[in-house]
Coordinates of C-alpha atoms in Angstrom, one line a residue:
M49 CA 0.0 0.2 0.5
E50 CA 2.7 2.2 1.0
L51 CA 4.6 1.5 -2.0
K52 CA 1.9 2.9 -4.6
V53 CA 1.1 5.9 -2.4
T54 CA 4.4 6.6 -3.1
A55 CA 4.1 5.8 -7.0
Q56 CA 1.2 8.1 -7.1
Q57 CA 3.0 11.1 -5.0
K58 CA 5.8 10.8 -7.4
T59 CA 3.3 10.8 -10.7
N60 CA 1.4 14.0 -9.1
V61 CA 4.8 15.7 -8.7
K62 CA 6.0 15.1 -12.2
K63 CA 2.1 16.2 -13.2
K64 CA 2.6 20.0 -11.2
S65 CA 5.7 20.0 -12.4
L66 CA 4.9 20.0 -16.1
K67 CA 2.0 22.2 -15.4
D68 CA 4.6 24.8 -14.2
I69 CA 7.0 24.4 -16.8
I70 CA 4.2 25.3 -19.1
G71 CA 2.5 28.2 -17.2
K72 CA 0.2 30.3 -18.6
I73 CA 1.1 30.2 -22.3
D74 CA -1.8 30.7 -24.7
V75 CA -1.1 28.0 -26.4
R76 CA -3.5 28.3 -29.5
A77 CA -1.6 32.0 -30.0
Y78 CA 1.6 30.4 -29.9
T79 CA 0.4 28.0 -32.5
M80 CA -0.7 30.5 -35.2
I81 CA 2.6 31.9 -34.9
G82 CA 4.4 28.8 -35.5
A83 CA 1.8 28.3 -38.3
I84 CA 2.7 31.7 -40.0
V85 CA 6.3 30.8 -39.8
A86 CA 6.0 27.5 -41.6
I87 CA 3.5 29.5 -44.2
W88 CA 5.8 31.8 -44.7
L89 CA 9.0 29.4 -44.9
F90 CA 6.7 26.8 -47.3
F91 CA 5.8 29.9 -49.5
G92 CA 9.8 31.2 -49.5
I93 CA 11.1 28.3 -50.9
L94 CA 8.8 27.9 -53.3
N95 CA 8.9 32.1 -54.6
D96 CA 12.0 33.8 -53.8
T97 CA 10.0 37.3 -53.6
F98 CA 8.0 35.9 -50.8
L99 CA 10.2 37.0 -48.3
T100 CA 12.0 39.9 -49.4
A101 CA 10.7 42.9 -47.4
R102 CA 8.6 44.4 -50.2
N103 CA 6.5 41.9 -50.1
L104 CA 6.1 41.7 -46.4
S105 CA 5.4 44.9 -46.3
N106 CA 2.6 44.5 -49.0
L107 CA 1.5 41.1 -47.0
F108 CA 1.3 43.7 -43.2
T109 CA -0.5 46.9 -45.5
Q110 CA -2.8 44.4 -47.0
M111 CA -3.3 42.8 -44.0
S112 CA -4.3 45.7 -41.9
V113 CA -7.7 46.5 -44.0
T114 CA -9.4 42.3 -42.7
S115 CA -7.3 42.7 -38.9
I116 CA -9.3 46.2 -38.3
L117 CA -12.6 44.1 -39.5
A118 CA -11.7 41.3 -37.4
I119 CA -11.2 43.2 -34.3
G120 CA -15.2 44.3 -33.8
M121 CA -15.9 41.0 -35.1
V122 CA -14.0 39.8 -32.2
L123 CA -16.6 41.1 -29.6
V124 CA -19.8 40.3 -31.9
I125 CA -18.7 36.8 -32.0
V126 CA -18.0 36.5 -28.1
A127 CA -21.7 38.0 -27.4
G128 CA -22.7 35.2 -29.7
H129 CA -24.1 36.9 -32.7
I130 CA -22.5 37.8 -36.3
D131 CA -21.9 40.4 -38.5
L132 CA -22.5 39.7 -42.3
S133 CA -22.6 43.2 -43.1
V134 CA -18.9 44.3 -42.4
G135 CA -17.5 44.0 -45.5
S136 CA -20.4 46.1 -47.3
I137 CA -20.1 48.0 -45.1
V138 CA -15.9 48.5 -45.8
G139 CA -18.1 49.9 -49.8
L140 CA -20.3 52.1 -48.8
T141 CA -18.4 54.1 -46.4
G142 CA -15.6 53.9 -48.8
G143 CA -18.0 55.4 -51.3
I144 CA -19.4 57.9 -49.1
A145 CA -16.0 59.1 -48.4
A146 CA -14.6 59.2 -52.0
I147 CA -18.1 61.6 -52.9
F148 CA -17.6 63.8 -50.1
S149 CA -13.1 63.6 -51.2
N150 CA -13.7 64.7 -54.8
W151 CA -17.6 65.2 -55.5
M152 CA -18.1 67.9 -53.0
G153 CA -14.3 68.5 -52.6
M154 CA -14.5 68.2 -49.2
P155 CA -11.5 68.2 -46.7
T156 CA -9.7 65.2 -45.5
I157 CA -10.4 66.0 -41.5
V158 CA -14.2 66.4 -42.7
V159 CA -14.5 63.8 -45.1
I160 CA -12.8 60.8 -42.2
V161 CA -15.6 62.4 -39.7
V162 CA -18.6 62.2 -41.8
T163 CA -17.2 58.8 -43.1
L164 CA -16.9 57.5 -39.3
V165 CA -20.2 59.2 -38.4
A166 CA -21.6 56.8 -41.4
G167 CA -20.7 53.6 -39.8
A168 CA -21.6 54.1 -36.5
I169 CA -24.9 55.1 -37.4
V170 CA -25.3 51.7 -39.7
G171 CA -24.0 50.1 -37.0
L172 CA -26.5 51.9 -34.4
L173 CA -29.3 50.7 -36.6
Q174 CA -28.2 47.2 -37.0
G175 CA -28.1 46.8 -32.9
W176 CA -31.1 48.1 -32.6
L177 CA -32.6 45.7 -34.8
V178 CA -31.0 43.3 -33.1
A179 CA -31.5 44.3 -29.5
Y180 CA -34.5 45.6 -29.2
Q181 CA -36.7 44.2 -32.1
A182 CA -35.5 40.8 -31.4
I183 CA -34.3 40.2 -35.4
P184 CA -31.5 36.9 -35.1
A185 CA -28.3 38.9 -36.2
F186 CA -27.9 36.7 -39.1
I187 CA -31.1 38.0 -40.6
V188 CA -30.0 41.4 -39.8
T189 CA -26.8 41.8 -41.0
L190 CA -27.2 39.6 -44.2
G191 CA -30.1 41.9 -45.0
G192 CA -27.6 44.8 -44.8
M193 CA -24.8 42.8 -46.7
M194 CA -27.3 43.1 -49.6
A195 CA -28.7 46.9 -48.9
F196 CA -25.8 48.2 -47.9
R197 CA -24.3 47.0 -51.6
G198 CA -27.4 48.1 -53.3
I199 CA -27.2 51.5 -51.6
L200 CA -23.8 52.0 -52.2
M201 CA -24.6 51.2 -56.5
G202 CA -27.1 53.9 -56.2
I203 CA -24.6 56.4 -54.5
T204 CA -22.0 56.3 -57.0
K205 CA -24.1 55.6 -60.2
S206 CA -22.1 51.9 -59.9
T207 CA -19.0 53.8 -61.4
T208 CA -15.8 54.5 -59.8
I209 CA -14.8 57.7 -58.0
P210 CA -11.2 58.1 -58.0
I211 CA -9.7 60.4 -55.1
F212 CA -6.9 63.1 -55.6
D213 CA -6.8 64.6 -51.9
A214 CA -2.9 63.5 -51.3
N215 CA -3.0 64.0 -47.6
F216 CA -6.1 61.3 -47.5
I217 CA -4.5 58.7 -50.0
A218 CA -1.3 58.8 -47.6
L219 CA -3.7 57.6 -45.0
G220 CA -3.3 53.9 -46.9
S221 CA 0.2 54.4 -48.5
A222 CA 2.3 56.4 -46.5
Y223 CA 5.1 55.0 -44.7
F224 CA 7.3 56.5 -41.5
T225 CA 10.2 56.8 -41.3
N226 CA 13.2 54.8 -40.1
M227 CA 13.4 56.8 -36.5
F228 CA 10.1 56.4 -36.1
G229 CA 10.4 53.1 -36.4
N230 CA 13.3 52.3 -33.9
V231 CA 11.5 55.0 -31.2
L232 CA 8.7 52.4 -32.0
A233 CA 10.1 49.2 -31.5
I234 CA 11.8 50.3 -28.1
L235 CA 8.1 51.5 -27.1
A236 CA 7.3 48.3 -27.6
V237 CA 9.9 46.2 -26.0
V238 CA 9.5 48.7 -22.8
I239 CA 6.0 48.5 -22.6
L240 CA 5.8 44.7 -23.4
V241 CA 8.9 44.0 -20.3
I242 CA 6.7 46.6 -17.8
L243 CA 3.4 45.2 -18.5
T244 CA 4.8 41.8 -18.0
I245 CA 6.2 42.3 -14.8
R246 CA 3.2 44.5 -13.2
K247 CA 1.1 41.3 -14.2
R248 CA 3.4 38.8 -12.7
K249 CA 4.1 40.6 -9.4
T250 CA -0.2 41.0 -9.3
R251 CA -0.8 37.1 -9.5
L252 CA 2.3 36.4 -7.1
N253 CA 0.4 39.0 -4.6
Y254 CA -2.7 37.5 -5.2
G255 CA -1.9 34.0 -4.4
F256 CA -2.0 32.4 -8.1
E257 CA 0.7 30.4 -10.6
V258 CA 2.9 32.5 -12.3
M259 CA 5.7 31.0 -15.6
P260 CA 8.7 30.5 -14.0
L261 CA 11.4 33.4 -14.5
S262 CA 13.2 31.3 -16.9
L263 CA 10.5 30.8 -19.2
E264 CA 8.9 34.7 -18.6
I265 CA 12.4 35.6 -19.5
M266 CA 12.9 33.6 -22.8
K267 CA 9.2 34.8 -23.9
I268 CA 9.5 38.5 -23.5
L269 CA 13.0 37.8 -25.5
F270 CA 11.0 36.1 -27.8
L271 CA 8.7 38.5 -28.7
S272 CA 10.8 41.8 -28.3
S273 CA 12.7 39.5 -30.7
L274 CA 9.8 39.9 -33.3
I275 CA 9.0 43.6 -32.8
V276 CA 12.9 43.7 -33.8
L277 CA 12.7 41.9 -36.6
F278 CA 9.7 43.3 -38.2
V279 CA 11.1 46.9 -38.0
I280 CA 14.5 46.3 -39.2
T281 CA 12.3 44.5 -42.1
M282 CA 10.3 47.2 -42.8
N283 CA 12.8 50.2 -42.7
S284 CA 14.7 48.5 -45.0
Y285 CA 12.2 48.7 -47.4
K286 CA 10.7 51.9 -47.0
G287 CA 10.0 52.0 -43.4
I288 CA 6.6 51.2 -41.1
P289 CA 2.8 51.3 -43.5
F290 CA 0.9 53.9 -42.2
P291 CA -2.0 51.4 -42.0
I292 CA -0.3 49.3 -39.3
I293 CA -0.6 51.9 -37.1
F294 CA -3.9 51.8 -37.1
V295 CA -4.0 48.5 -36.5
I296 CA -1.8 48.8 -33.6
G297 CA -3.5 51.2 -32.4
L298 CA -7.3 49.8 -32.3
A299 CA -5.5 46.9 -31.0
V300 CA -4.3 48.5 -28.0
I301 CA -7.7 50.2 -27.4
F302 CA -10.2 47.6 -28.0
S303 CA -7.7 45.1 -26.1
F304 CA -8.2 47.4 -23.2
I305 CA -12.0 47.6 -23.8
A306 CA -12.0 43.9 -23.5
N307 CA -9.8 43.0 -21.0
N308 CA -9.8 46.2 -18.6
T309 CA -13.2 47.2 -18.6
T310 CA -17.1 47.1 -17.2
F311 CA -17.9 46.5 -20.5
G312 CA -15.7 43.6 -22.2
R313 CA -16.2 41.9 -18.9
H314 CA -20.2 41.9 -19.7
I315 CA -19.6 41.0 -23.2
Y316 CA -18.0 37.9 -22.3
A317 CA -20.6 36.9 -19.5
I318 CA -23.5 37.6 -22.1
G319 CA -21.9 35.1 -24.8
G320 CA -20.5 32.4 -21.7
N321 CA -24.3 32.6 -20.1
S322 CA -26.9 35.7 -21.5
E323 CA -29.8 34.1 -19.2
A324 CA -27.0 34.2 -15.8
A325 CA -25.8 37.3 -17.3
R326 CA -29.5 39.1 -17.5
L327 CA -29.9 37.6 -14.0
S328 CA -27.0 39.7 -13.0
G329 CA -28.0 42.8 -13.4
I330 CA -26.5 43.2 -17.0
N331 CA -28.0 45.8 -20.2
I332 CA -27.6 43.1 -22.7
K333 CA -29.6 45.2 -24.6
S334 CA -27.8 48.5 -24.7
R335 CA -24.3 46.0 -24.6
T336 CA -25.4 44.2 -27.8
M337 CA -26.3 47.5 -30.0
M338 CA -22.9 49.2 -28.4
L339 CA -21.1 46.1 -30.4
F340 CA -22.6 46.9 -33.6
V341 CA -21.8 50.5 -33.5
F342 CA -18.1 49.5 -33.1
S343 CA -18.1 47.2 -35.6
G344 CA -19.8 49.6 -38.0
L345 CA -17.2 52.4 -36.2
L346 CA -14.1 49.8 -37.6
S347 CA -16.2 48.9 -41.2
A348 CA -15.5 52.8 -41.5
V349 CA -11.9 52.8 -40.5
A350 CA -11.1 49.4 -42.7
A351 CA -13.3 51.3 -45.3
I352 CA -10.2 54.9 -45.1
V353 CA -7.5 52.8 -45.1
L354 CA -8.8 50.1 -48.1
T355 CA -10.3 54.2 -50.3
A356 CA -7.2 55.4 -49.1
R357 CA -5.0 52.7 -50.8
L358 CA -6.6 52.9 -53.7
S359 CA -6.8 56.2 -54.1
S360 CA -10.7 55.0 -55.2
A361 CA -14.1 53.9 -54.4
T362 CA -15.7 50.7 -56.2
I363 CA -19.0 48.9 -56.2
S364 CA -16.7 46.2 -55.3
A365 CA -15.0 47.6 -52.5
G366 CA -15.2 45.2 -49.7
Q367 CA -16.6 41.8 -51.3
M368 CA -16.0 38.9 -49.2
Y369 CA -14.5 40.9 -46.4
E370 CA -17.0 39.6 -43.7
L371 CA -15.5 36.0 -44.5
D372 CA -11.9 36.9 -44.1
A373 CA -12.9 38.4 -40.8
I374 CA -14.2 35.9 -39.2
A375 CA -12.5 33.5 -41.0
A376 CA -9.8 35.5 -39.5
C377 CA -11.2 35.3 -35.7
V378 CA -12.5 31.7 -35.5
I379 CA -8.7 30.7 -36.5
G380 CA -7.1 32.8 -34.1
G381 CA -9.3 30.9 -31.0
T382 CA -12.5 32.7 -31.6
S383 CA -15.6 30.7 -30.7
L384 CA -18.2 30.6 -32.7
M385 CA -20.7 29.7 -29.8
G386 CA -19.4 32.8 -28.0
G387 CA -17.6 33.1 -24.3
S388 CA -14.2 33.3 -25.6
G389 CA -12.0 35.0 -28.1
T390 CA -9.2 37.5 -28.2
I391 CA -8.2 41.0 -30.5
I392 CA -4.2 38.9 -30.8
G393 CA -5.7 35.8 -31.7
A394 CA -8.1 37.3 -34.6
I395 CA -5.0 39.3 -35.9
I396 CA -2.9 36.8 -35.7
G397 CA -5.8 34.9 -37.9
A398 CA -5.7 37.8 -40.4
M399 CA -2.1 37.5 -40.6
V400 CA -2.7 33.8 -41.6
M401 CA -5.3 34.7 -44.0
T402 CA -3.3 37.4 -46.1
S403 CA -0.3 35.0 -45.8
L404 CA -1.9 32.5 -47.4
D405 CA -4.0 34.8 -49.9
N406 CA -0.3 36.8 -50.8
G407 CA 2.1 33.3 -51.3
M408 CA -0.7 32.0 -53.5
S409 CA -0.9 35.2 -55.6
L410 CA 2.7 35.2 -56.1
M411 CA 2.7 31.1 -57.0
G412 CA 0.0 32.3 -59.5
L413 CA -2.7 29.8 -58.5
D414 CA -6.2 30.2 -59.6
T415 CA -8.4 32.4 -58.2
Y416 CA -11.2 29.1 -57.4
W417 CA -8.3 27.4 -55.6
Q418 CA -7.3 30.2 -53.3
Y419 CA -11.3 29.9 -52.0
I420 CA -10.8 26.1 -51.7
V421 CA -7.6 26.6 -49.3
K422 CA -9.7 29.6 -47.5
G423 CA -12.5 27.4 -46.7
S424 CA -10.9 24.4 -45.9
I425 CA -9.0 26.1 -42.9
L426 CA -12.3 27.8 -41.7
V427 CA -14.2 24.3 -41.5
L428 CA -10.9 23.1 -40.1
A429 CA -10.3 25.7 -37.1
V430 CA -14.5 25.4 -36.2
W431 CA -14.0 21.5 -36.3
I432 CA -10.6 22.0 -33.7
D433 CA -12.6 24.6 -31.7
I434 CA -15.9 22.3 -31.2
A435 CA -13.2 19.1 -30.4
S436 CA -11.2 20.8 -27.9
R437 CA -14.6 22.3 -25.8
K438 CA -16.0 18.1 -25.9
K439 CA -12.3 17.4 -24.4
N440 CA -12.9 19.7 -22.0
K441 CA -16.0 18.6 -20.9

């Protein structure tokens, strides 16, 4: 009997030791980073231009629109809803921006404000229908996807509207100087170290488990090296693309909202168990409506970036973007069942999707192959999510 107890104790010690080594690492996020590295190496071997600074700069610029949409989509999905209209909102608000810039000759700041307001109003309308009229978000946004595309065709007379305002165009095509990139890298590393130390200290104060110090240092060094490598690569071409700053800024803001505010906690509570959230006194209707306002607002930001980068607005702008945004969220770990998901995960997912698009385009693969691959990866990601949930039950 004593021998059995001793063996069991040794097993427990081993399990505890392994848990201490692993700590609180976000396995899904690091798996996705590994997937990105594998994708880049694969396409880099097949095509010499894929890993060049120029192509990677273009890749990050292309990624910005999907990332911005995914940031808003994460919160919507976490709350247990879906937004199929974001692509059409991008097209509509981009058309509005072009009309105010070209046809009306408005200054850049006015064009930006009008575009953002238009996106917020569209989101408010859809949010009101979902939250206060109890119409399923799938139906509301599916109708919006068609209606907003029709409105775009009507107000632009189904024509392409060019933009000549250099200040507006710079929002999607300008680059920051190398000095700015160096300062940004230093600030990012310093902030990373400070936040890691504060988080570790807080967990220790409350008696929670923490990652071993050596592993924590390795994590900081790994992430810092990624930041430095990114800046060096971008600086070796033209500098950091301006759209990436939109992504970084919005990711910081909405990560703070999701993780450090009452609103964010309410969203996760609603997605986890809406009835329990209601009984806890959470105003589900107002929170739901605000989610769609955020989604519409971020769609307008994405429209500004896309329209500025293309220097024009077209009736096809934003088509299928809603599927890319949803796929980015799911690949990044957001559950379609609601209740779980992160902003950072969605951005990593957007990078995976954009890397596949970029790599397959460089290889000259037909468009239908791109759709097949992306669709298959989306189904696979959902399958893995459902399988992992069943395993944890």
